[in-house]
mmCIF file with all atom_site columns, C-alpha atoms in Angstrom:
data_model
loop_
_atom_site.group_PDB
_atom_site.id
_atom_site.type_symbol
_atom_site.label_atom_id
_atom_site.label_alt_id
_atom_site.label_comp_id
_atom_site.label_asym_id
_atom_site.label_entity_id
_atom_site.label_seq_id
_atom_site.pdbx_PDB_ins_code
_atom_site.Cartn_x
_atom_site.Cartn_y
_atom_site.Cartn_z
_atom_site.occupancy
_atom_site.B_iso_or_equiv
_atom_site.pdbx_formal_charge
_atom_site.auth_seq_id
_atom_site.auth_comp_id
_atom_site.auth_asym_id
_atom_site.auth_atom_id
_atom_site.pdbx_PDB_model_num
ATOM 1   C CA . ALA A 1 1   ? 47.900 -117.398 194.800 1.00 80.00 ? 5   ALA A CA 1
ATOM 2   C CA . GLN A 1 2   ? 46.608 -118.771 198.045 1.00 90.00 ? 6   GLN A CA 1
ATOM 3   C CA . LYS A 1 3   ? 43.010 -118.340 199.069 1.00 95.00 ? 7   LYS A CA 1
ATOM 4   C CA . VAL A 1 4   ? 40.772 -119.407 201.941 1.00 98.00 ? 8   VAL A CA 1
ATOM 5   C CA . THR A 1 5   ? 37.003 -119.397 201.575 1.00 98.00 ? 9   THR A CA 1
ATOM 6   C CA . GLN A 1 6   ? 34.551 -119.615 204.445 1.00 98.00 ? 10  GLN A CA 1
ATOM 7   C CA . ALA A 1 7   ? 31.281 -119.457 202.599 1.00 96.00 ? 11  ALA A CA 1
ATOM 8   C CA . GLN A 1 8   ? 29.123 -119.453 205.725 1.00 97.00 ? 12  GLN A CA 1
ATOM 9   C CA . THR A 1 9   ? 29.035 -115.889 206.960 1.00 97.00 ? 13  THR A CA 1
ATOM 10  C CA . GLU A 1 10  ? 26.757 -116.577 209.905 1.00 97.00 ? 14  GLU A CA 1
ATOM 11  C CA . ILE A 1 11  ? 25.328 -119.710 211.480 1.00 98.00 ? 15  ILE A CA 1
ATOM 12  C CA . SER A 1 12  ? 22.818 -119.888 214.288 1.00 97.00 ? 16  SER A CA 1
ATOM 13  C CA . VAL A 1 13  ? 21.906 -123.121 216.049 1.00 97.00 ? 17  VAL A CA 1
ATOM 14  C CA . VAL A 1 14  ? 20.214 -124.154 219.241 1.00 97.00 ? 18  VAL A CA 1
ATOM 15  C CA . GLU A 1 15  ? 22.366 -125.362 222.089 1.00 97.00 ? 19  GLU A CA 1
ATOM 16  C CA . LYS A 1 16  ? 23.300 -129.053 221.969 1.00 97.00 ? 20  LYS A CA 1
ATOM 17  C CA . GLU A 1 17  ? 23.041 -129.220 218.212 1.00 98.00 ? 21  GLU A CA 1
ATOM 18  C CA . ASP A 1 18  ? 26.070 -130.272 216.195 1.00 98.00 ? 22  ASP A CA 1
ATOM 19  C CA . VAL A 1 19  ? 27.407 -127.679 213.788 1.00 98.00 ? 23  VAL A CA 1
ATOM 20  C CA . THR A 1 20  ? 30.002 -127.812 211.024 1.00 98.00 ? 24  THR A CA 1
ATOM 21  C CA . LEU A 1 21  ? 31.948 -124.816 209.806 1.00 98.00 ? 25  LEU A CA 1
ATOM 22  C CA . ASP A 1 22  ? 33.247 -125.138 206.272 1.00 98.00 ? 26  ASP A CA 1
ATOM 23  C CA . CYS A 1 23  ? 36.659 -124.093 205.030 1.00 98.00 ? 27  CYS A CA 1
ATOM 24  C CA . VAL A 1 24  ? 37.873 -124.477 201.460 1.00 98.00 ? 28  VAL A CA 1
ATOM 25  C CA . TYR A 1 25  ? 41.373 -123.467 200.451 1.00 98.00 ? 29  TYR A CA 1
ATOM 26  C CA . GLU A 1 26  ? 43.419 -122.963 197.304 1.00 97.00 ? 30  GLU A CA 1
ATOM 27  C CA . THR A 1 27  ? 47.168 -123.332 197.056 1.00 95.00 ? 31  THR A CA 1
ATOM 28  C CA . ARG A 1 28  ? 49.778 -124.478 194.573 1.00 92.00 ? 32  ARG A CA 1
ATOM 29  C CA . ASP A 1 29  ? 52.090 -125.623 197.337 1.00 91.00 ? 33  ASP A CA 1
ATOM 30  C CA . THR A 1 30  ? 52.390 -129.322 198.015 1.00 90.00 ? 34  THR A CA 1
ATOM 31  C CA . THR A 1 31  ? 53.371 -128.618 201.599 1.00 92.00 ? 35  THR A CA 1
ATOM 32  C CA . TYR A 1 32  ? 51.263 -126.202 203.572 1.00 94.00 ? 36  TYR A CA 1
ATOM 33  C CA . TYR A 1 33  ? 49.634 -125.673 206.946 1.00 94.00 ? 37  TYR A CA 1
ATOM 34  C CA . LEU A 1 34  ? 46.010 -125.152 207.882 1.00 96.00 ? 38  LEU A CA 1
ATOM 35  C CA . PHE A 1 35  ? 44.708 -123.503 211.025 1.00 97.00 ? 39  PHE A CA 1
ATOM 36  C CA . TRP A 1 36  ? 41.543 -122.664 212.902 1.00 98.00 ? 40  TRP A CA 1
ATOM 37  C CA . TYR A 1 37  ? 41.127 -119.774 215.322 1.00 98.00 ? 41  TYR A CA 1
ATOM 38  C CA . LYS A 1 38  ? 38.306 -118.603 217.568 1.00 98.00 ? 42  LYS A CA 1
ATOM 39  C CA . GLN A 1 39  ? 37.408 -115.005 218.397 1.00 98.00 ? 43  GLN A CA 1
ATOM 40  C CA . PRO A 1 40  ? 34.746 -114.824 221.121 1.00 97.00 ? 44  PRO A CA 1
ATOM 41  C CA . PRO A 1 41  ? 32.693 -111.671 221.704 1.00 96.00 ? 45  PRO A CA 1
ATOM 42  C CA . SER A 1 42  ? 35.329 -110.454 224.169 1.00 96.00 ? 46  SER A CA 1
ATOM 43  C CA . GLY A 1 43  ? 37.658 -110.000 221.192 1.00 95.00 ? 47  GLY A CA 1
ATOM 44  C CA . GLU A 1 44  ? 40.716 -112.081 221.936 1.00 96.00 ? 48  GLU A CA 1
ATOM 45  C CA . LEU A 1 45  ? 42.077 -114.514 219.370 1.00 97.00 ? 49  LEU A CA 1
ATOM 46  C CA . VAL A 1 46  ? 42.435 -118.144 220.373 1.00 97.00 ? 50  VAL A CA 1
ATOM 47  C CA . PHE A 1 47  ? 44.430 -120.728 218.446 1.00 97.00 ? 51  PHE A CA 1
ATOM 48  C CA . LEU A 1 48  ? 42.566 -124.023 218.017 1.00 97.00 ? 52  LEU A CA 1
ATOM 49  C CA . ILE A 1 49  ? 44.559 -126.242 215.667 1.00 96.00 ? 53  ILE A CA 1
ATOM 50  C CA . ARG A 1 50  ? 47.475 -126.405 213.226 1.00 95.00 ? 54  ARG A CA 1
ATOM 51  C CA . ARG A 1 51  ? 47.532 -129.155 210.620 1.00 94.00 ? 55  ARG A CA 1
ATOM 52  C CA . ASN A 1 52  ? 50.308 -130.126 208.216 1.00 92.00 ? 56  ASN A CA 1
ATOM 53  C CA . SER A 1 53  ? 49.211 -130.990 204.676 1.00 93.00 ? 57  SER A CA 1
ATOM 54  C CA . PHE A 1 54  ? 50.851 -134.402 204.949 1.00 91.00 ? 58  PHE A CA 1
ATOM 55  C CA . ASP A 1 55  ? 48.741 -135.342 207.915 1.00 88.00 ? 59  ASP A CA 1
ATOM 56  C CA . GLU A 1 56  ? 45.246 -136.150 206.677 1.00 86.00 ? 60  GLU A CA 1
ATOM 57  C CA . GLN A 1 57  ? 44.116 -137.852 209.826 1.00 86.00 ? 61  GLN A CA 1
ATOM 58  C CA . ASN A 1 58  ? 41.050 -136.318 211.378 1.00 88.00 ? 62  ASN A CA 1
ATOM 59  C CA . GLU A 1 59  ? 41.568 -134.733 214.747 1.00 90.00 ? 63  GLU A CA 1
ATOM 60  C CA . ILE A 1 60  ? 39.298 -134.739 217.764 1.00 91.00 ? 64  ILE A CA 1
ATOM 61  C CA . SER A 1 61  ? 39.681 -132.612 220.847 1.00 93.00 ? 65  SER A CA 1
ATOM 62  C CA . GLY A 1 62  ? 36.787 -132.939 223.230 1.00 95.00 ? 66  GLY A CA 1
ATOM 63  C CA . ARG A 1 63  ? 33.684 -131.622 221.455 1.00 96.00 ? 67  ARG A CA 1
ATOM 64  C CA . TYR A 1 64  ? 35.771 -130.243 218.603 1.00 97.00 ? 68  TYR A CA 1
ATOM 65  C CA . SER A 1 65  ? 36.772 -132.226 215.545 1.00 97.00 ? 69  SER A CA 1
ATOM 66  C CA . TRP A 1 66  ? 38.415 -131.381 212.268 1.00 97.00 ? 70  TRP A CA 1
ATOM 67  C CA . ASN A 1 67  ? 38.036 -133.116 208.923 1.00 96.00 ? 71  ASN A CA 1
ATOM 68  C CA . PHE A 1 68  ? 40.894 -132.533 206.494 1.00 96.00 ? 72  PHE A CA 1
ATOM 69  C CA . GLN A 1 69  ? 40.240 -133.704 202.937 1.00 95.00 ? 73  GLN A CA 1
ATOM 70  C CA . LYS A 1 70  ? 42.964 -132.955 200.426 1.00 94.00 ? 74  LYS A CA 1
ATOM 71  C CA . SER A 1 71  ? 40.854 -134.273 197.552 1.00 93.00 ? 75  SER A CA 1
ATOM 72  C CA . THR A 1 72  ? 38.328 -131.485 198.050 1.00 95.00 ? 76  THR A CA 1
ATOM 73  C CA . SER A 1 73  ? 40.767 -128.921 199.526 1.00 96.00 ? 77  SER A CA 1
ATOM 74  C CA . SER A 1 74  ? 38.660 -128.648 202.626 1.00 97.00 ? 78  SER A CA 1
ATOM 75  C CA . PHE A 1 75  ? 39.414 -128.418 206.313 1.00 97.00 ? 79  PHE A CA 1
ATOM 76  C CA . ASN A 1 76  ? 36.063 -128.404 208.078 1.00 97.00 ? 80  ASN A CA 1
ATOM 77  C CA . PHE A 1 77  ? 35.467 -127.890 211.765 1.00 98.00 ? 81  PHE A CA 1
ATOM 78  C CA . THR A 1 78  ? 32.672 -129.573 213.703 1.00 98.00 ? 82  THR A CA 1
ATOM 79  C CA . ILE A 1 79  ? 31.429 -128.740 217.162 1.00 98.00 ? 83  ILE A CA 1
ATOM 80  C CA . THR A 1 80  ? 29.448 -131.541 218.755 1.00 97.00 ? 84  THR A CA 1
ATOM 81  C CA . ALA A 1 81  ? 26.766 -130.762 221.319 1.00 97.00 ? 85  ALA A CA 1
ATOM 82  C CA . SER A 1 82  ? 27.302 -127.036 220.964 1.00 97.00 ? 86  SER A CA 1
ATOM 83  C CA . GLN A 1 83  ? 27.207 -124.754 223.989 1.00 97.00 ? 87  GLN A CA 1
ATOM 84  C CA . VAL A 1 84  ? 26.525 -121.053 224.381 1.00 97.00 ? 88  VAL A CA 1
ATOM 85  C CA . VAL A 1 85  ? 30.233 -120.521 225.147 1.00 97.00 ? 89  VAL A CA 1
ATOM 86  C CA . ASP A 1 86  ? 31.006 -121.694 221.618 1.00 98.00 ? 90  ASP A CA 1
ATOM 87  C CA . SER A 1 87  ? 29.454 -118.502 220.252 1.00 98.00 ? 91  SER A CA 1
ATOM 88  C CA . ALA A 1 88  ? 32.272 -116.723 218.445 1.00 98.00 ? 92  ALA A CA 1
ATOM 89  C CA . VAL A 1 89  ? 33.707 -115.864 215.073 1.00 97.00 ? 93  VAL A CA 1
ATOM 90  C CA . TYR A 1 90  ? 35.805 -118.723 213.731 1.00 98.00 ? 94  TYR A CA 1
ATOM 91  C CA . PHE A 1 91  ? 38.600 -118.200 211.233 1.00 98.00 ? 95  PHE A CA 1
ATOM 92  C CA . CYS A 1 92  ? 40.244 -120.754 209.010 1.00 98.00 ? 96  CYS A CA 1
ATOM 93  C CA . ALA A 1 93  ? 43.751 -119.932 207.757 1.00 98.00 ? 97  ALA A CA 1
ATOM 94  C CA . LEU A 1 94  ? 46.430 -121.228 205.394 1.00 97.00 ? 98  LEU A CA 1
ATOM 95  C CA . SER A 1 95  ? 50.201 -120.811 205.226 1.00 94.00 ? 99  SER A CA 1
ATOM 96  C CA . GLY A 1 96  ? 52.912 -122.109 202.909 1.00 88.00 ? 100 GLY A CA 1
ATOM 97  C CA . HIS A 1 97  ? 56.150 -123.920 203.668 1.00 82.00 ? 101 HIS A CA 1
ATOM 98  C CA . GLY A 1 98  ? 59.791 -123.081 204.218 1.00 81.00 ? 102 GLY A CA 1
ATOM 99  C CA . ARG A 1 99  ? 60.265 -119.362 204.540 1.00 78.00 ? 103 ARG A CA 1
ATOM 100 C CA . SER A 1 100 ? 56.570 -118.905 203.623 1.00 81.00 ? 104 SER A CA 1
ATOM 101 C CA . ALA A 1 101 ? 55.389 -121.154 206.426 1.00 82.00 ? 105 ALA A CA 1
ATOM 102 C CA . SER A 1 102 ? 54.857 -118.070 208.528 1.00 87.00 ? 106 SER A CA 1
ATOM 103 C CA . LYS A 1 103 ? 53.089 -116.125 205.778 1.00 90.00 ? 107 LYS A CA 1
ATOM 104 C CA . ILE A 1 104 ? 49.455 -116.746 206.602 1.00 95.00 ? 108 ILE A CA 1
ATOM 105 C CA . ILE A 1 105 ? 46.151 -115.764 205.061 1.00 96.00 ? 109 ILE A CA 1
ATOM 106 C CA . PHE A 1 106 ? 42.800 -115.963 206.779 1.00 97.00 ? 110 PHE A CA 1
ATOM 107 C CA . GLY A 1 107 ? 39.314 -116.693 205.604 1.00 97.00 ? 111 GLY A CA 1
ATOM 108 C CA . SER A 1 108 ? 36.674 -114.062 206.202 1.00 96.00 ? 112 SER A CA 1
ATOM 109 C CA . GLY A 1 109 ? 35.341 -115.884 209.237 1.00 97.00 ? 113 GLY A CA 1
ATOM 110 C CA . THR A 1 110 ? 32.079 -117.539 210.240 1.00 97.00 ? 114 THR A CA 1
ATOM 111 C CA . ARG A 1 111 ? 30.048 -115.991 213.027 1.00 97.00 ? 115 ARG A CA 1
ATOM 112 C CA . LEU A 1 112 ? 28.534 -118.787 215.087 1.00 98.00 ? 116 LEU A CA 1
ATOM 113 C CA . SER A 1 113 ? 25.681 -118.055 217.472 1.00 98.00 ? 117 SER A CA 1
ATOM 114 C CA . ILE A 1 114 ? 24.490 -120.708 219.873 1.00 97.00 ? 118 ILE A CA 1
ATOM 115 C CA . ARG A 1 115 ? 21.005 -120.019 221.221 1.00 96.00 ? 119 ARG A CA 1
ATOM 116 C CA . PRO A 1 116 ? 20.090 -121.387 224.641 1.00 93.00 ? 120 PRO A CA 1
ATOM 117 C CA . GLU B 2 1   ? 52.364 -116.903 233.106 1.00 86.00 ? 13  GLU B CA 1
ATOM 118 C CA . ALA B 2 2   ? 52.973 -117.367 229.373 1.00 85.00 ? 14  ALA B CA 1
ATOM 119 C CA . GLN B 2 3   ? 51.823 -114.294 227.553 1.00 95.00 ? 15  GLN B CA 1
ATOM 120 C CA . VAL B 2 4   ? 52.138 -111.865 224.678 1.00 98.00 ? 16  VAL B CA 1
ATOM 121 C CA . THR B 2 5   ? 51.959 -108.275 225.856 1.00 98.00 ? 17  THR B CA 1
ATOM 122 C CA . GLN B 2 6   ? 51.013 -105.412 223.577 1.00 97.00 ? 18  GLN B CA 1
ATOM 123 C CA . ASN B 2 7   ? 51.147 -101.750 224.448 1.00 97.00 ? 19  ASN B CA 1
ATOM 124 C CA . PRO B 2 8   ? 49.299 -99.502  224.273 1.00 97.00 ? 20  PRO B CA 1
ATOM 125 C CA . ARG B 2 9   ? 45.877 -101.133 224.302 1.00 97.00 ? 21  ARG B CA 1
ATOM 126 C CA . TYR B 2 10  ? 44.235 -97.995  222.942 1.00 97.00 ? 22  TYR B CA 1
ATOM 127 C CA . LEU B 2 11  ? 45.658 -94.982  221.175 1.00 97.00 ? 23  LEU B CA 1
ATOM 128 C CA . ILE B 2 12  ? 44.127 -91.977  219.477 1.00 97.00 ? 24  ILE B CA 1
ATOM 129 C CA . THR B 2 13  ? 46.618 -89.895  217.557 1.00 95.00 ? 25  THR B CA 1
ATOM 130 C CA . VAL B 2 14  ? 46.924 -87.625  214.561 1.00 96.00 ? 26  VAL B CA 1
ATOM 131 C CA . THR B 2 15  ? 48.089 -88.123  211.011 1.00 96.00 ? 27  THR B CA 1
ATOM 132 C CA . GLY B 2 16  ? 51.839 -88.050  210.584 1.00 96.00 ? 28  GLY B CA 1
ATOM 133 C CA . LYS B 2 17  ? 52.846 -88.458  214.213 1.00 96.00 ? 29  LYS B CA 1
ATOM 134 C CA . LYS B 2 18  ? 55.181 -91.440  214.456 1.00 97.00 ? 30  LYS B CA 1
ATOM 135 C CA . LEU B 2 19  ? 54.077 -94.167  216.812 1.00 97.00 ? 31  LEU B CA 1
ATOM 136 C CA . THR B 2 20  ? 55.285 -97.551  217.979 1.00 98.00 ? 32  THR B CA 1
ATOM 137 C CA . VAL B 2 21  ? 53.189 -100.426 219.232 1.00 98.00 ? 33  VAL B CA 1
ATOM 138 C CA . THR B 2 22  ? 55.277 -102.715 221.359 1.00 98.00 ? 34  THR B CA 1
ATOM 139 C CA . CYS B 2 23  ? 54.948 -106.472 221.521 1.00 98.00 ? 35  CYS B CA 1
ATOM 140 C CA . SER B 2 24  ? 56.756 -108.716 223.940 1.00 98.00 ? 36  SER B CA 1
ATOM 141 C CA . GLN B 2 25  ? 56.540 -112.451 224.614 1.00 98.00 ? 37  GLN B CA 1
ATOM 142 C CA . ASN B 2 26  ? 57.966 -114.428 227.515 1.00 96.00 ? 38  ASN B CA 1
ATOM 143 C CA . MET B 2 27  ? 57.884 -117.894 225.962 1.00 96.00 ? 39  MET B CA 1
ATOM 144 C CA . ASN B 2 28  ? 61.183 -117.771 224.057 1.00 96.00 ? 40  ASN B CA 1
ATOM 145 C CA . HIS B 2 29  ? 59.307 -118.230 220.780 1.00 96.00 ? 41  HIS B CA 1
ATOM 146 C CA . GLU B 2 30  ? 61.147 -117.900 217.484 1.00 95.00 ? 42  GLU B CA 1
ATOM 147 C CA . TYR B 2 31  ? 58.121 -116.846 215.459 1.00 95.00 ? 43  TYR B CA 1
ATOM 148 C CA . MET B 2 32  ? 56.357 -113.530 215.890 1.00 97.00 ? 44  MET B CA 1
ATOM 149 C CA . SER B 2 33  ? 53.903 -111.672 213.679 1.00 97.00 ? 45  SER B CA 1
ATOM 150 C CA . TRP B 2 34  ? 51.579 -108.687 213.388 1.00 98.00 ? 46  TRP B CA 1
ATOM 151 C CA . TYR B 2 35  ? 47.995 -108.516 212.095 1.00 98.00 ? 47  TYR B CA 1
ATOM 152 C CA . ARG B 2 36  ? 45.339 -105.948 211.560 1.00 98.00 ? 48  ARG B CA 1
ATOM 153 C CA . GLN B 2 37  ? 41.634 -106.606 211.771 1.00 98.00 ? 49  GLN B CA 1
ATOM 154 C CA . ASP B 2 38  ? 39.127 -104.442 209.961 1.00 96.00 ? 50  ASP B CA 1
ATOM 155 C CA . PRO B 2 39  ? 35.363 -104.844 209.539 1.00 93.00 ? 51  PRO B CA 1
ATOM 156 C CA . GLY B 2 40  ? 34.639 -106.423 206.193 1.00 88.00 ? 52  GLY B CA 1
ATOM 157 C CA . LEU B 2 41  ? 38.304 -107.158 205.520 1.00 90.00 ? 53  LEU B CA 1
ATOM 158 C CA . GLY B 2 42  ? 38.942 -109.672 208.265 1.00 92.00 ? 54  GLY B CA 1
ATOM 159 C CA . LEU B 2 43  ? 42.389 -110.493 209.585 1.00 96.00 ? 55  LEU B CA 1
ATOM 160 C CA . ARG B 2 44  ? 45.410 -109.611 207.496 1.00 97.00 ? 56  ARG B CA 1
ATOM 161 C CA . GLN B 2 45  ? 49.045 -110.223 208.199 1.00 97.00 ? 57  GLN B CA 1
ATOM 162 C CA . ILE B 2 46  ? 51.335 -107.188 208.202 1.00 98.00 ? 58  ILE B CA 1
ATOM 163 C CA . TYR B 2 47  ? 54.788 -108.607 208.952 1.00 97.00 ? 59  TYR B CA 1
ATOM 164 C CA . TYR B 2 48  ? 56.260 -111.742 210.396 1.00 96.00 ? 60  TYR B CA 1
ATOM 165 C CA . SER B 2 49  ? 59.577 -112.791 211.857 1.00 96.00 ? 61  SER B CA 1
ATOM 166 C CA . MET B 2 50  ? 61.130 -116.222 212.059 1.00 93.00 ? 62  MET B CA 1
ATOM 167 C CA . ASN B 2 51  ? 63.901 -115.215 214.434 1.00 93.00 ? 63  ASN B CA 1
ATOM 168 C CA . VAL B 2 52  ? 66.126 -112.352 215.488 1.00 93.00 ? 64  VAL B CA 1
ATOM 169 C CA . GLU B 2 53  ? 66.988 -110.102 212.543 1.00 91.00 ? 65  GLU B CA 1
ATOM 170 C CA . VAL B 2 54  ? 64.773 -112.157 210.181 1.00 92.00 ? 66  VAL B CA 1
ATOM 171 C CA . THR B 2 55  ? 61.600 -110.393 209.093 1.00 95.00 ? 67  THR B CA 1
ATOM 172 C CA . ASP B 2 56  ? 59.344 -110.699 206.053 1.00 94.00 ? 68  ASP B CA 1
ATOM 173 C CA . LYS B 2 57  ? 56.383 -108.872 204.611 1.00 95.00 ? 69  LYS B CA 1
ATOM 174 C CA . GLY B 2 58  ? 52.904 -110.209 205.025 1.00 94.00 ? 70  GLY B CA 1
ATOM 175 C CA . ASP B 2 59  ? 49.923 -109.206 202.910 1.00 94.00 ? 71  ASP B CA 1
ATOM 176 C CA . VAL B 2 60  ? 49.648 -105.565 203.938 1.00 96.00 ? 72  VAL B CA 1
ATOM 177 C CA . PRO B 2 61  ? 53.087 -104.204 204.900 1.00 97.00 ? 73  PRO B CA 1
ATOM 178 C CA . GLU B 2 62  ? 52.735 -100.746 203.325 1.00 97.00 ? 74  GLU B CA 1
ATOM 179 C CA . GLY B 2 63  ? 53.085 -97.959  205.844 1.00 97.00 ? 75  GLY B CA 1
ATOM 180 C CA . TYR B 2 64  ? 54.542 -100.200 208.550 1.00 98.00 ? 76  TYR B CA 1
ATOM 181 C CA . LYS B 2 65  ? 58.003 -101.135 209.754 1.00 98.00 ? 77  LYS B CA 1
ATOM 182 C CA . VAL B 2 66  ? 59.133 -103.794 212.184 1.00 97.00 ? 78  VAL B CA 1
ATOM 183 C CA . SER B 2 67  ? 62.345 -104.818 213.844 1.00 96.00 ? 79  SER B CA 1
ATOM 184 C CA . ARG B 2 68  ? 63.468 -107.932 215.685 1.00 97.00 ? 80  ARG B CA 1
ATOM 185 C CA . LYS B 2 69  ? 66.607 -107.084 217.576 1.00 96.00 ? 81  LYS B CA 1
ATOM 186 C CA . GLU B 2 70  ? 65.787 -109.360 220.483 1.00 96.00 ? 82  GLU B CA 1
ATOM 187 C CA . LYS B 2 71  ? 63.906 -112.622 220.495 1.00 96.00 ? 83  LYS B CA 1
ATOM 188 C CA . ARG B 2 72  ? 61.234 -111.451 222.910 1.00 97.00 ? 84  ARG B CA 1
ATOM 189 C CA . ASN B 2 73  ? 60.337 -108.113 221.270 1.00 98.00 ? 85  ASN B CA 1
ATOM 190 C CA . PHE B 2 74  ? 58.738 -107.332 217.922 1.00 98.00 ? 86  PHE B CA 1
ATOM 191 C CA . PRO B 2 75  ? 57.618 -103.696 217.755 1.00 98.00 ? 87  PRO B CA 1
ATOM 192 C CA . LEU B 2 76  ? 55.358 -102.357 215.010 1.00 98.00 ? 88  LEU B CA 1
ATOM 193 C CA . ILE B 2 77  ? 56.313 -98.882  213.820 1.00 98.00 ? 89  ILE B CA 1
ATOM 194 C CA . LEU B 2 78  ? 54.083 -96.456  211.964 1.00 97.00 ? 90  LEU B CA 1
ATOM 195 C CA . GLU B 2 79  ? 56.460 -93.755  210.767 1.00 96.00 ? 91  GLU B CA 1
ATOM 196 C CA . SER B 2 80  ? 53.791 -91.484  209.336 1.00 97.00 ? 92  SER B CA 1
ATOM 197 C CA . PRO B 2 81  ? 50.374 -92.817  210.328 1.00 97.00 ? 93  PRO B CA 1
ATOM 198 C CA . SER B 2 82  ? 47.392 -92.119  208.140 1.00 97.00 ? 94  SER B CA 1
ATOM 199 C CA . PRO B 2 83  ? 43.646 -92.518  208.795 1.00 97.00 ? 95  PRO B CA 1
ATOM 200 C CA . ASN B 2 84  ? 43.533 -95.744  206.738 1.00 96.00 ? 96  ASN B CA 1
ATOM 201 C CA . GLN B 2 85  ? 45.722 -97.336  209.401 1.00 98.00 ? 97  GLN B CA 1
ATOM 202 C CA . THR B 2 86  ? 42.951 -96.957  211.949 1.00 98.00 ? 98  THR B CA 1
ATOM 203 C CA . SER B 2 87  ? 42.403 -100.547 212.964 1.00 98.00 ? 99  SER B CA 1
ATOM 204 C CA . LEU B 2 88  ? 42.617 -103.245 215.623 1.00 98.00 ? 100 LEU B CA 1
ATOM 205 C CA . TYR B 2 89  ? 46.109 -104.718 215.737 1.00 98.00 ? 101 TYR B CA 1
ATOM 206 C CA . PHE B 2 90  ? 47.220 -108.057 217.116 1.00 98.00 ? 102 PHE B CA 1
ATOM 207 C CA . CYS B 2 91  ? 50.689 -109.361 217.805 1.00 98.00 ? 103 CYS B CA 1
ATOM 208 C CA . ALA B 2 92  ? 51.308 -113.094 218.039 1.00 98.00 ? 104 ALA B CA 1
ATOM 209 C CA . SER B 2 93  ? 54.052 -115.568 218.772 1.00 97.00 ? 105 SER B CA 1
ATOM 210 C CA . ALA B 2 94  ? 54.636 -119.293 218.337 1.00 96.00 ? 106 ALA B CA 1
ATOM 211 C CA . ARG B 2 95  ? 57.269 -121.993 218.610 1.00 94.00 ? 107 ARG B CA 1
ATOM 212 C CA . GLU B 2 96  ? 56.520 -123.103 215.048 1.00 92.00 ? 108 GLU B CA 1
ATOM 213 C CA . PRO B 2 97  ? 55.097 -121.336 211.967 1.00 90.00 ? 109 PRO B CA 1
ATOM 214 C CA . GLY B 2 98  ? 51.598 -119.968 212.366 1.00 93.00 ? 110 GLY B CA 1
ATOM 215 C CA . PRO B 2 99  ? 50.427 -117.698 215.202 1.00 96.00 ? 111 PRO B CA 1
ATOM 216 C CA . GLN B 2 100 ? 49.442 -119.471 218.401 1.00 96.00 ? 112 GLN B CA 1
ATOM 217 C CA . HIS B 2 101 ? 49.602 -116.976 221.249 1.00 97.00 ? 113 HIS B CA 1
ATOM 218 C CA . PHE B 2 102 ? 48.043 -113.583 220.675 1.00 98.00 ? 114 PHE B CA 1
ATOM 219 C CA . GLY B 2 103 ? 48.249 -110.329 222.517 1.00 98.00 ? 115 GLY B CA 1
ATOM 220 C CA . ASP B 2 104 ? 45.036 -108.667 223.684 1.00 97.00 ? 116 ASP B CA 1
ATOM 221 C CA . GLY B 2 105 ? 45.025 -106.259 220.769 1.00 97.00 ? 117 GLY B CA 1
ATOM 222 C CA . THR B 2 106 ? 45.721 -102.556 220.247 1.00 98.00 ? 118 THR B CA 1
ATOM 223 C CA . ARG B 2 107 ? 42.964 -100.303 218.983 1.00 98.00 ? 119 ARG B CA 1
ATOM 224 C CA . LEU B 2 108 ? 44.488 -97.455  217.000 1.00 98.00 ? 120 LEU B CA 1
ATOM 225 C CA . SER B 2 109 ? 42.591 -94.401  215.810 1.00 98.00 ? 121 SER B CA 1
ATOM 226 C CA . ILE B 2 110 ? 44.426 -92.072  213.444 1.00 97.00 ? 122 ILE B CA 1
ATOM 227 C CA . LEU B 2 111 ? 42.643 -88.734  213.030 1.00 96.00 ? 123 LEU B CA 1
#
């Protein structure tokens, strides 16, 4: 069975600090996809990244970066120089391949608070 | 403007009264899906669709039906709603597997 664990329920940091959100997953599939989503206090869901299991290169997008490590089944998300607008709940998610590529499970989320 | 539109945004109804939550996307996406979000239970997938007439169950399909007769529309049907279906619902679409564009959400209260 597939599983996504976000052990950090809540994190609070001061603005401009770097912060890493952890995501550990379990799957028996050799091909799978990993995702991160953001849900700000306003409630909408925002897609951040989709990563194929064959692509272990780290990804950077502005202040956001993602570290995918197959050896530890982790897909961690780092925000550099955090800002108040980064305050949100962040979800990590996992899907399979083929017909199951669209069947997705989410972690329980990490609530990130950035204090000014 | 590229968007996923859900209606209604809010609905209070009673047990057993059939209801449909509509979802429409204007991006010609093949993939569409439905989720519910509950405090303490997080986000859970209800159904997904990979194209017209192709739908599959997610993690929590019981009590729900979907149809995909047209590419742009993916309605969620509650034939006999019950109080445990009170939740916040999101529809999503994408060009590839995995939700990327979400609707604004529908808050359903079943009394």
